[in-house]
PDB file of C-alpha atoms in Angstrom:
ATOM      1  CA  MET A   1     -13.830  12.098 -16.091  1.00 74.00           C
ATOM      2  CA  ARG A   2     -17.113  10.619 -14.906  1.00 88.00           C
ATOM      3  CA  ARG A   3     -16.412   7.294 -16.592  1.00 90.00           C
ATOM      4  CA  ASP A   4     -13.710   5.343 -18.374  1.00 93.00           C
ATOM      5  CA  HIS A   5     -13.907   5.956 -22.139  1.00 94.00           C
ATOM      6  CA  ARG A   6     -11.187   3.472 -23.080  1.00 94.00           C
ATOM      7  CA  PRO A   7     -12.090   0.480 -25.220  1.00 94.00           C
ATOM      8  CA  TYR A   8     -11.637  -2.850 -23.451  1.00 94.00           C
ATOM      9  CA  TRP A   9      -8.667  -3.927 -25.572  1.00 95.00           C
ATOM     10  CA  LEU A  10      -6.811  -0.688 -24.826  1.00 95.00           C
ATOM     11  CA  LYS A  11      -7.252  -1.070 -21.062  1.00 94.00           C
ATOM     12  CA  ARG A  12      -6.038  -4.676 -21.270  1.00 95.00           C
ATOM     13  CA  TRP A  13      -2.946  -3.574 -23.197  1.00 96.00           C
ATOM     14  CA  GLN A  14      -2.231  -0.811 -20.665  1.00 95.00           C
ATOM     15  CA  LEU A  15      -2.556  -3.283 -17.779  1.00 94.00           C
ATOM     16  CA  GLN A  16      -0.179  -5.702 -19.476  1.00 95.00           C
ATOM     17  CA  PHE A  17       2.337  -2.901 -20.055  1.00 96.00           C
ATOM     18  CA  ARG A  18       2.025  -1.791 -16.428  1.00 95.00           C
ATOM     19  CA  ASN A  19       2.616  -5.354 -15.217  1.00 94.00           C
ATOM     20  CA  TRP A  20       5.700  -5.593 -17.434  1.00 96.00           C
ATOM     21  CA  ARG A  21       7.047  -2.379 -15.866  1.00 95.00           C
ATOM     22  CA  VAL A  22       6.387  -3.818 -12.400  1.00 96.00           C
ATOM     23  CA  ARG A  23       8.264  -7.044 -13.181  1.00 95.00           C
ATOM     24  CA  HIS A  24      11.121  -5.406 -15.077  1.00 96.00           C
ATOM     25  CA  PHE A  25      11.829  -2.251 -13.065  1.00 96.00           C
ATOM     26  CA  LEU A  26      10.244  -2.446  -9.596  1.00 96.00           C
ATOM     27  CA  LEU A  27      10.227  -6.012  -8.287  1.00 96.00           C
ATOM     28  CA  PRO A  28      14.003  -6.512  -8.639  1.00 96.00           C
ATOM     29  CA  GLN A  29      14.450  -3.771  -6.021  1.00 96.00           C
ATOM     30  CA  PHE A  30      12.872  -5.987  -3.310  1.00 97.00           C
ATOM     31  CA  ASP A  31      14.714  -8.809  -1.593  1.00 97.00           C
ATOM     32  CA  ALA A  32      11.633 -11.039  -1.953  1.00 97.00           C
ATOM     33  CA  VAL A  33       8.151 -10.720  -3.457  1.00 97.00           C
ATOM     34  CA  GLY A  34       5.268 -13.171  -3.152  1.00 97.00           C
ATOM     35  CA  ARG A  35       2.570 -14.116  -5.627  1.00 93.00           C
ATOM     36  CA  GLU A  36       0.626 -11.696  -7.846  1.00 92.00           C
ATOM     37  CA  PRO A  37       1.565  -8.210  -6.641  1.00 95.00           C
ATOM     38  CA  GLU A  38      -0.890  -5.503  -7.723  1.00 94.00           C
ATOM     39  CA  ILE A  39       0.817  -2.117  -8.088  1.00 96.00           C
ATOM     40  CA  LEU A  40      -1.152   0.771  -9.516  1.00 94.00           C
ATOM     41  CA  ASP A  41       1.724   2.980 -10.645  1.00 95.00           C
ATOM     42  CA  PRO A  42       5.134   1.275 -10.405  1.00 95.00           C
ATOM     43  CA  GLY A  43       6.957   4.496 -11.246  1.00 94.00           C
ATOM     44  CA  SER A  44       5.748   6.096  -8.014  1.00 96.00           C
ATOM     45  CA  VAL A  45       6.850   3.331  -5.626  1.00 97.00           C
ATOM     46  CA  CYS A  46      10.234   4.394  -4.253  1.00 97.00           C
ATOM     47  CA  VAL A  47      12.324   1.589  -2.745  1.00 97.00           C
ATOM     48  CA  PHE A  48      15.674   2.365  -1.122  1.00 96.00           C
ATOM     49  CA  GLY A  49      17.909  -0.077   0.703  1.00 94.00           C
ATOM     50  CA  SER A  50      18.098  -3.838   1.196  1.00 94.00           C
ATOM     51  CA  GLY A  51      16.027  -6.197   3.319  1.00 96.00           C
ATOM     52  CA  ILE A  52      12.631  -5.066   1.982  1.00 97.00           C
ATOM     53  CA  CYS A  53      10.209  -7.970   1.401  1.00 98.00           C
ATOM     54  CA  LEU A  54       6.609  -8.230   0.171  1.00 98.00           C
ATOM     55  CA  GLY A  55       4.334 -11.212   0.843  1.00 97.00           C
ATOM     56  CA  ASN A  56       1.665 -12.717  -1.399  1.00 96.00           C
ATOM     57  CA  TYR A  57      -0.998 -10.545  -3.057  1.00 95.00           C
ATOM     58  CA  PRO A  58       0.285  -7.135  -1.962  1.00 96.00           C
ATOM     59  CA  HIS A  59      -1.767  -4.178  -3.208  1.00 96.00           C
ATOM     60  CA  LEU A  60       0.149  -0.891  -3.530  1.00 97.00           C
ATOM     61  CA  ILE A  61      -2.043   2.012  -4.628  1.00 96.00           C
ATOM     62  CA  SER A  62       0.635   4.536  -5.486  1.00 92.00           C
ATOM     63  CA  THR A  63       0.062   7.694  -7.549  1.00 94.00           C
ATOM     64  CA  SER A  64       2.468   9.992  -9.343  1.00 92.00           C
ATOM     65  CA  ASP A  65       1.600  12.922  -7.060  1.00 94.00           C
ATOM     66  CA  ASN A  66       1.740  10.915  -3.807  1.00 96.00           C
ATOM     67  CA  CYS A  67       4.484   8.294  -3.804  1.00 97.00           C
ATOM     68  CA  ILE A  68       4.851   5.241  -1.583  1.00 98.00           C
ATOM     69  CA  ARG A  69       8.322   5.197  -0.002  1.00 98.00           C
ATOM     70  CA  LEU A  70       9.950   2.149   1.593  1.00 98.00           C
ATOM     71  CA  THR A  71      13.380   2.866   3.049  1.00 97.00           C
ATOM     72  CA  THR A  72      15.939   0.893   5.062  1.00 96.00           C
ATOM     73  CA  LEU A  73      19.033   2.592   6.438  1.00 91.00           C
ATOM     74  CA  GLY A  74      21.109   0.215   8.544  1.00 81.00           C
ATOM     75  CA  HIS A  75      23.774   1.871  10.705  1.00 74.00           C
ATOM     76  CA  ARG A  76      27.328   0.695  11.428  1.00 70.00           C
ATOM     77  CA  GLY A  77      26.969  -2.501   9.434  1.00 67.00           C
ATOM     78  CA  ARG A  78      23.631  -3.477  10.956  1.00 80.00           C
ATOM     79  CA  GLU A  79      21.078  -4.882   8.534  1.00 88.00           C
ATOM     80  CA  ALA A  80      17.739  -3.057   8.536  1.00 94.00           C
ATOM     81  CA  ALA A  81      14.552  -4.769   7.325  1.00 97.00           C
ATOM     82  CA  ILE A  82      10.979  -4.066   6.281  1.00 98.00           C
ATOM     83  CA  SER A  83       8.831  -7.207   6.157  1.00 98.00           C
ATOM     84  CA  ILE A  84       5.304  -6.920   4.742  1.00 98.00           C
ATOM     85  CA  GLY A  85       2.935  -9.892   5.008  1.00 98.00           C
ATOM     86  CA  ASP A  86       0.306 -11.359   2.690  1.00 97.00           C
ATOM     87  CA  CYS A  87      -2.730  -9.489   1.309  1.00 96.00           C
ATOM     88  CA  VAL A  88      -1.564  -6.091   2.619  1.00 98.00           C
ATOM     89  CA  LEU A  89      -3.025  -2.844   1.270  1.00 98.00           C
ATOM     90  CA  ILE A  90      -0.713   0.194   1.143  1.00 98.00           C
ATOM     91  CA  SER A  91      -2.249   3.502   0.035  1.00 98.00           C
ATOM     92  CA  PRO A  92      -0.776   6.638  -1.588  1.00 97.00           C
ATOM     93  CA  GLY A  93       1.721   8.658   0.394  1.00 97.00           C
ATOM     94  CA  VAL A  94       2.644   5.905   2.861  1.00 98.00           C
ATOM     95  CA  ARG A  95       6.228   6.131   4.163  1.00 98.00           C
ATOM     96  CA  ILE A  96       7.858   3.257   6.011  1.00 98.00           C
ATOM     97  CA  SER A  97      11.401   3.825   7.268  1.00 96.00           C
ATOM     98  CA  ALA A  98      13.516   1.284   9.146  1.00 96.00           C
ATOM     99  CA  GLU A  99      16.909   1.590  10.792  1.00 93.00           C
ATOM    100  CA  GLN A 100      16.398  -1.771  12.493  1.00 94.00           C
ATOM    101  CA  SER A 101      13.083  -3.523  11.810  1.00 96.00           C
ATOM    102  CA  VAL A 102       9.505  -2.793  10.754  1.00 98.00           C
ATOM    103  CA  THR A 103       7.263  -5.879  10.515  1.00 98.00           C
ATOM    104  CA  ILE A 104       3.728  -5.752   9.098  1.00 98.00           C
ATOM    105  CA  GLY A 105       1.468  -8.790   9.460  1.00 98.00           C
ATOM    106  CA  ASN A 106      -1.017 -10.343   7.054  1.00 98.00           C
ATOM    107  CA  ALA A 107      -4.157  -8.575   5.762  1.00 97.00           C
ATOM    108  CA  CYS A 108      -3.191  -5.172   7.149  1.00 98.00           C
ATOM    109  CA  MET A 109      -4.680  -2.001   5.660  1.00 98.00           C
ATOM    110  CA  ILE A 110      -2.566   1.153   5.698  1.00 98.00           C
ATOM    111  CA  ALA A 111      -4.411   4.284   4.606  1.00 98.00           C
ATOM    112  CA  ALA A 112      -3.008   7.297   2.769  1.00 98.00           C
ATOM    113  CA  ASN A 113      -0.132   9.373   4.147  1.00 98.00           C
ATOM    114  CA  VAL A 114       0.663   7.076   7.077  1.00 98.00           C
ATOM    115  CA  TYR A 115       4.205   7.296   8.458  1.00 98.00           C
ATOM    116  CA  ILE A 116       5.820   4.318  10.209  1.00 98.00           C
ATOM    117  CA  SER A 117       9.350   4.570  11.599  1.00 97.00           C
ATOM    118  CA  ASP A 118      11.431   2.611  14.098  1.00 95.00           C
ATOM    119  CA  SER A 119      13.857   5.449  14.863  1.00 92.00           C
ATOM    120  CA  ASP A 120      14.047   9.086  15.957  1.00 89.00           C
ATOM    121  CA  TRP A 121      16.920   9.393  13.437  1.00 86.00           C
ATOM    122  CA  HIS A 122      18.645  12.135  15.484  1.00 83.00           C
ATOM    123  CA  GLY A 123      19.686  12.526  19.113  1.00 79.00           C
ATOM    124  CA  LEU A 124      17.746  14.826  21.422  1.00 79.00           C
ATOM    125  CA  TYR A 125      20.843  16.783  22.509  1.00 82.00           C
ATOM    126  CA  ASN A 126      23.242  16.033  19.659  1.00 81.00           C
ATOM    127  CA  ARG A 127      21.213  16.702  16.543  1.00 79.00           C
ATOM    128  CA  THR A 128      24.190  16.343  14.235  1.00 78.00           C
ATOM    129  CA  ARG A 129      24.395  12.641  15.071  1.00 74.00           C
ATOM    130  CA  PRO A 130      21.984  10.431  13.103  1.00 70.00           C
ATOM    131  CA  PHE A 131      20.523   6.991  13.869  1.00 67.00           C
ATOM    132  CA  ARG A 132      19.628   7.467  17.515  1.00 68.00           C
ATOM    133  CA  CYS A 133      17.002   5.828  19.727  1.00 83.00           C
ATOM    134  CA  THR A 134      15.890   2.895  17.571  1.00 90.00           C
ATOM    135  CA  ARG A 135      13.393   0.200  18.561  1.00 94.00           C
ATOM    136  CA  PRO A 136      11.562  -2.258  16.241  1.00 96.00           C
ATOM    137  CA  VAL A 137       7.966  -1.674  15.146  1.00 98.00           C
ATOM    138  CA  ARG A 138       5.517  -4.539  14.726  1.00 98.00           C
ATOM    139  CA  LEU A 139       1.971  -4.608  13.337  1.00 98.00           C
ATOM    140  CA  GLY A 140       0.026  -7.828  13.910  1.00 98.00           C
ATOM    141  CA  ASP A 141      -2.418  -9.412  11.473  1.00 97.00           C
ATOM    142  CA  ASN A 142      -5.472  -7.529  10.177  1.00 97.00           C
ATOM    143  CA  VAL A 143      -4.387  -4.165  11.594  1.00 98.00           C
ATOM    144  CA  TRP A 144      -6.021  -1.064  10.105  1.00 98.00           C
ATOM    145  CA  ILE A 145      -4.068   2.218  10.208  1.00 98.00           C
ATOM    146  CA  GLY A 146      -6.160   5.314   9.415  1.00 98.00           C
ATOM    147  CA  ASP A 147      -5.301   8.256   7.195  1.00 98.00           C
ATOM    148  CA  SER A 148      -2.231  10.321   8.173  1.00 98.00           C
ATOM    149  CA  ALA A 149      -1.529   8.348  11.365  1.00 98.00           C
ATOM    150  CA  ILE A 150       2.031   8.155  12.716  1.00 98.00           C
ATOM    151  CA  ILE A 151       3.425   4.945  14.246  1.00 98.00           C
ATOM    152  CA  CYS A 152       6.489   5.698  16.353  1.00 96.00           C
ATOM    153  CA  LYS A 153       9.547   3.649  17.321  1.00 95.00           C
ATOM    154  CA  GLY A 154       9.119   0.610  19.552  1.00 96.00           C
ATOM    155  CA  VAL A 155       5.349   0.336  19.019  1.00 98.00           C
ATOM    156  CA  SER A 156       3.637  -3.052  18.758  1.00 98.00           C
ATOM    157  CA  ILE A 157       0.020  -3.163  17.543  1.00 98.00           C
ATOM    158  CA  GLY A 158      -1.957  -6.334  18.220  1.00 98.00           C
ATOM    159  CA  ASP A 159      -4.096  -8.338  15.806  1.00 97.00           C
ATOM    160  CA  ASN A 160      -7.318  -6.763  14.463  1.00 97.00           C
ATOM    161  CA  SER A 161      -6.671  -3.382  16.084  1.00 98.00           C
ATOM    162  CA  VAL A 162      -7.535  -0.048  14.469  1.00 98.00           C
ATOM    163  CA  VAL A 163      -5.667   3.262  14.641  1.00 98.00           C
ATOM    164  CA  GLY A 164      -7.855   6.312  13.974  1.00 98.00           C
ATOM    165  CA  ALA A 165      -7.028   8.889  11.307  1.00 98.00           C
ATOM    166  CA  GLY A 166      -4.440  11.454  12.334  1.00 97.00           C
ATOM    167  CA  SER A 167      -3.398   9.562  15.457  1.00 98.00           C
ATOM    168  CA  VAL A 168       0.126   9.507  16.866  1.00 98.00           C
ATOM    169  CA  VAL A 169       0.867   6.091  18.375  1.00 98.00           C
ATOM    170  CA  THR A 170       3.693   6.223  20.913  1.00 97.00           C
ATOM    171  CA  SER A 171       2.969   3.092  22.982  1.00 97.00           C
ATOM    172  CA  ASP A 172       1.812  -0.483  22.414  1.00 97.00           C
ATOM    173  CA  VAL A 173      -1.781  -1.186  21.326  1.00 98.00           C
ATOM    174  CA  PRO A 174      -3.343  -4.457  22.562  1.00 98.00           C
ATOM    175  CA  ALA A 175      -5.125  -6.802  20.153  1.00 97.00           C
ATOM    176  CA  ASN A 176      -8.778  -6.043  19.300  1.00 98.00           C
ATOM    177  CA  THR A 177      -8.566  -2.389  20.301  1.00 98.00           C
ATOM    178  CA  VAL A 178      -9.494   0.899  18.600  1.00 98.00           C
ATOM    179  CA  VAL A 179      -7.242   3.840  19.470  1.00 98.00           C
ATOM    180  CA  ALA A 180      -7.274   7.485  18.387  1.00 98.00           C
ATOM    181  CA  GLY A 181      -5.790  10.840  19.292  1.00 97.00           C
ATOM    182  CA  ASN A 182      -2.405  12.399  19.982  1.00 95.00           C
ATOM    183  CA  PRO A 183      -1.077  10.534  21.811  1.00 96.00           C
ATOM    184  CA  ALA A 184      -3.377   7.665  20.800  1.00 97.00           C
ATOM    185  CA  ARG A 185      -5.597   6.244  23.545  1.00 97.00           C
ATOM    186  CA  GLU A 186      -8.122   3.406  23.617  1.00 97.00           C
ATOM    187  CA  ILE A 187     -11.630   4.506  22.643  1.00 97.00           C
ATOM    188  CA  ARG A 188     -13.342   1.141  22.269  1.00 96.00           C
ATOM    189  CA  ALA A 189     -12.806  -2.614  22.152  1.00 97.00           C
ATOM    190  CA  ILE A 190     -13.441  -5.038  19.295  1.00 97.00           C
ATOM    191  CA  ASN A 191     -15.323  -8.236  20.096  1.00 96.00           C
ATOM    192  CA  PRO A 192     -12.864 -11.052  19.242  1.00 91.00           C
ATOM    193  CA  ARG A 193     -15.705 -13.610  19.208  1.00 92.00           C
ATOM    194  CA  ARG A 194     -17.588 -11.858  16.426  1.00 93.00           C
ATOM    195  CA  ARG A 195     -16.943 -13.165  12.911  1.00 92.00           C
ATOM    196  CA  MET A 196     -14.579 -10.878  11.001  1.00 91.00           C
ATOM    197  CA  LEU A 197     -13.822 -10.866   7.274  1.00 91.00           C
ATOM    198  CA  THR A 198     -10.297  -9.827   6.331  1.00 93.00           C
ATOM    199  CA  ARG A 199      -8.564  -9.004   3.049  1.00 92.00           C
ATOM    200  CA  GLU A 200      -7.423 -12.618   2.848  1.00 91.00           C
ATOM    201  CA  ALA A 201     -10.991 -13.528   1.851  1.00 90.00           C
ATOM    202  CA  LEU A 202     -10.534 -11.524  -1.370  1.00 87.00           C
ATOM    203  CA  PHE A 203      -7.774 -13.885  -2.478  1.00 86.00           C
ATOM    204  CA  ALA A 204      -9.183 -17.224  -1.356  1.00 82.00           C
ATOM    205  CA  ASP A 205      -9.771 -17.900  -5.057  1.00 80.00           C
ATOM    206  CA  ALA A 206      -7.405 -15.502  -6.817  1.00 75.00           C
ATOM    207  CA  PHE A 207      -8.127 -16.902 -10.285  1.00 76.00           C
ATOM    208  CA  ARG A 208     -11.865 -16.388  -9.892  1.00 80.00           C
ATOM    209  CA  GLN A 209     -11.285 -12.888  -8.518  1.00 79.00           C
ATOM    210  CA  ALA A 210      -9.187 -11.946 -11.567  1.00 82.00           C
ATOM    211  CA  HIS A 211     -11.792 -13.470 -13.908  1.00 80.00           C
ATOM    212  CA  ASN A 212     -14.592 -11.511 -12.245  1.00 85.00           C
ATOM    213  CA  MET A 213     -12.657  -8.245 -12.551  1.00 87.00           C
ATOM    214  CA  ASP A 214     -11.999  -8.927 -16.237  1.00 88.00           C
ATOM    215  CA  GLU A 215     -15.672  -9.636 -16.876  1.00 92.00           C
ATOM    216  CA  LEU A 216     -16.589  -6.405 -15.073  1.00 91.00           C
ATOM    217  CA  ASP A 217     -14.240  -4.478 -17.356  1.00 91.00           C
ATOM    218  CA  ARG A 218     -15.826  -6.093 -20.412  1.00 91.00           C
ATOM    219  CA  MET A 219     -19.266  -4.998 -19.242  1.00 94.00           C
ATOM    220  CA  LEU A 220     -18.361  -1.440 -18.193  1.00 92.00           C
ATOM    221  CA  LEU A 221     -16.262  -0.693 -21.291  1.00 92.00           C
ATOM    222  CA  LYS A 222     -18.614  -2.318 -23.794  1.00 93.00           C
ATOM    223  CA  GLY A 223     -19.264  -0.053 -26.753  1.00 93.00           C
ATOM    224  CA  ASN A 224     -16.259   2.202 -26.120  1.00 94.00           C
ATOM    225  CA  THR A 225     -14.153   2.992 -29.180  1.00 94.00           C
ATOM    226  CA  LEU A 226     -10.658   4.327 -29.740  1.00 95.00           C
ATOM    227  CA  ARG A 227     -12.134   7.340 -31.539  1.00 94.00           C
ATOM    228  CA  GLY A 228     -14.446   8.070 -28.609  1.00 93.00           C
ATOM    229  CA  TRP A 229     -11.610   7.773 -26.100  1.00 93.00           C
ATOM    230  CA  LEU A 230      -9.366  10.129 -28.115  1.00 94.00           C
ATOM    231  CA  ARG A 231     -12.246  12.608 -28.446  1.00 94.00           C
ATOM    232  CA  SER A 232     -12.800  12.548 -24.659  1.00 93.00           C
ATOM    233  CA  MET A 233      -9.085  13.177 -24.052  1.00 92.00           C
ATOM    234  CA  LEU A 234      -8.645  15.980 -26.603  1.00 94.00           C
ATOM    235  CA  PHE A 235     -12.106  17.574 -26.661  1.00 94.00           C
ATOM    236  CA  PRO A 236     -13.910  16.721 -23.399  1.00 93.00           C
ATOM    237  CA  ARG A 237     -17.583  17.535 -23.151  1.00 92.00           C
ATOM    238  CA  ARG A 238     -19.942  18.063 -20.240  1.00 90.00           C
ATOM    239  CA  GLY A 239     -20.909  14.642 -18.945  1.00 88.00           C
ATOM    240  CA  ASP A 240     -17.670  12.903 -19.938  1.00 86.00           C
TER     241      ASP A 240
END
């Protein structure tokens, strides 16, 4: 569809129903969740294991054909953990797996199909033995991970750094650095003295942000009718 044909009241009802599904079915699966999580499709966020925590204002853009998967698998009684900070964006297809610890700082952006893991999961010579070679992964604040990148065990990425799309990160990335490639290497530096806006700015006034989005919906959906929406769903025309 080129535009949303739903009437405003129908979209509001659907959003309220989605938020009820989030609260009733998804959030109880986390050990802790901060304020006002925004989850596009709660049915396609797969959470397995304990020790998985979300900070304030998380934004999970999951889709039914490209799930977000958060998994902890502690070994021999060890507690595994995934800790996600405030104002973090997680895109479709992201997989985060922890046998020990994966920590993601505030205002990070993780693009589609990124894989983050703190373990090789199998030995190099004994491939029947799981949970081998584990080292914690840490992302600092305001880190941006590009599409389809892979963050390997033991990697620490400093504040404000960027990982290019498709990169494989096997060693630490200093703060304020852009890396790309396989294996990822530094391609440029970020000026730490230059003013930088982060996702935290979007939620400085969360109430006003929500009000503005609601007013935008009112404007864009003005004039839409239930009959018109049903017609567009059952008998779409060129231009719909």
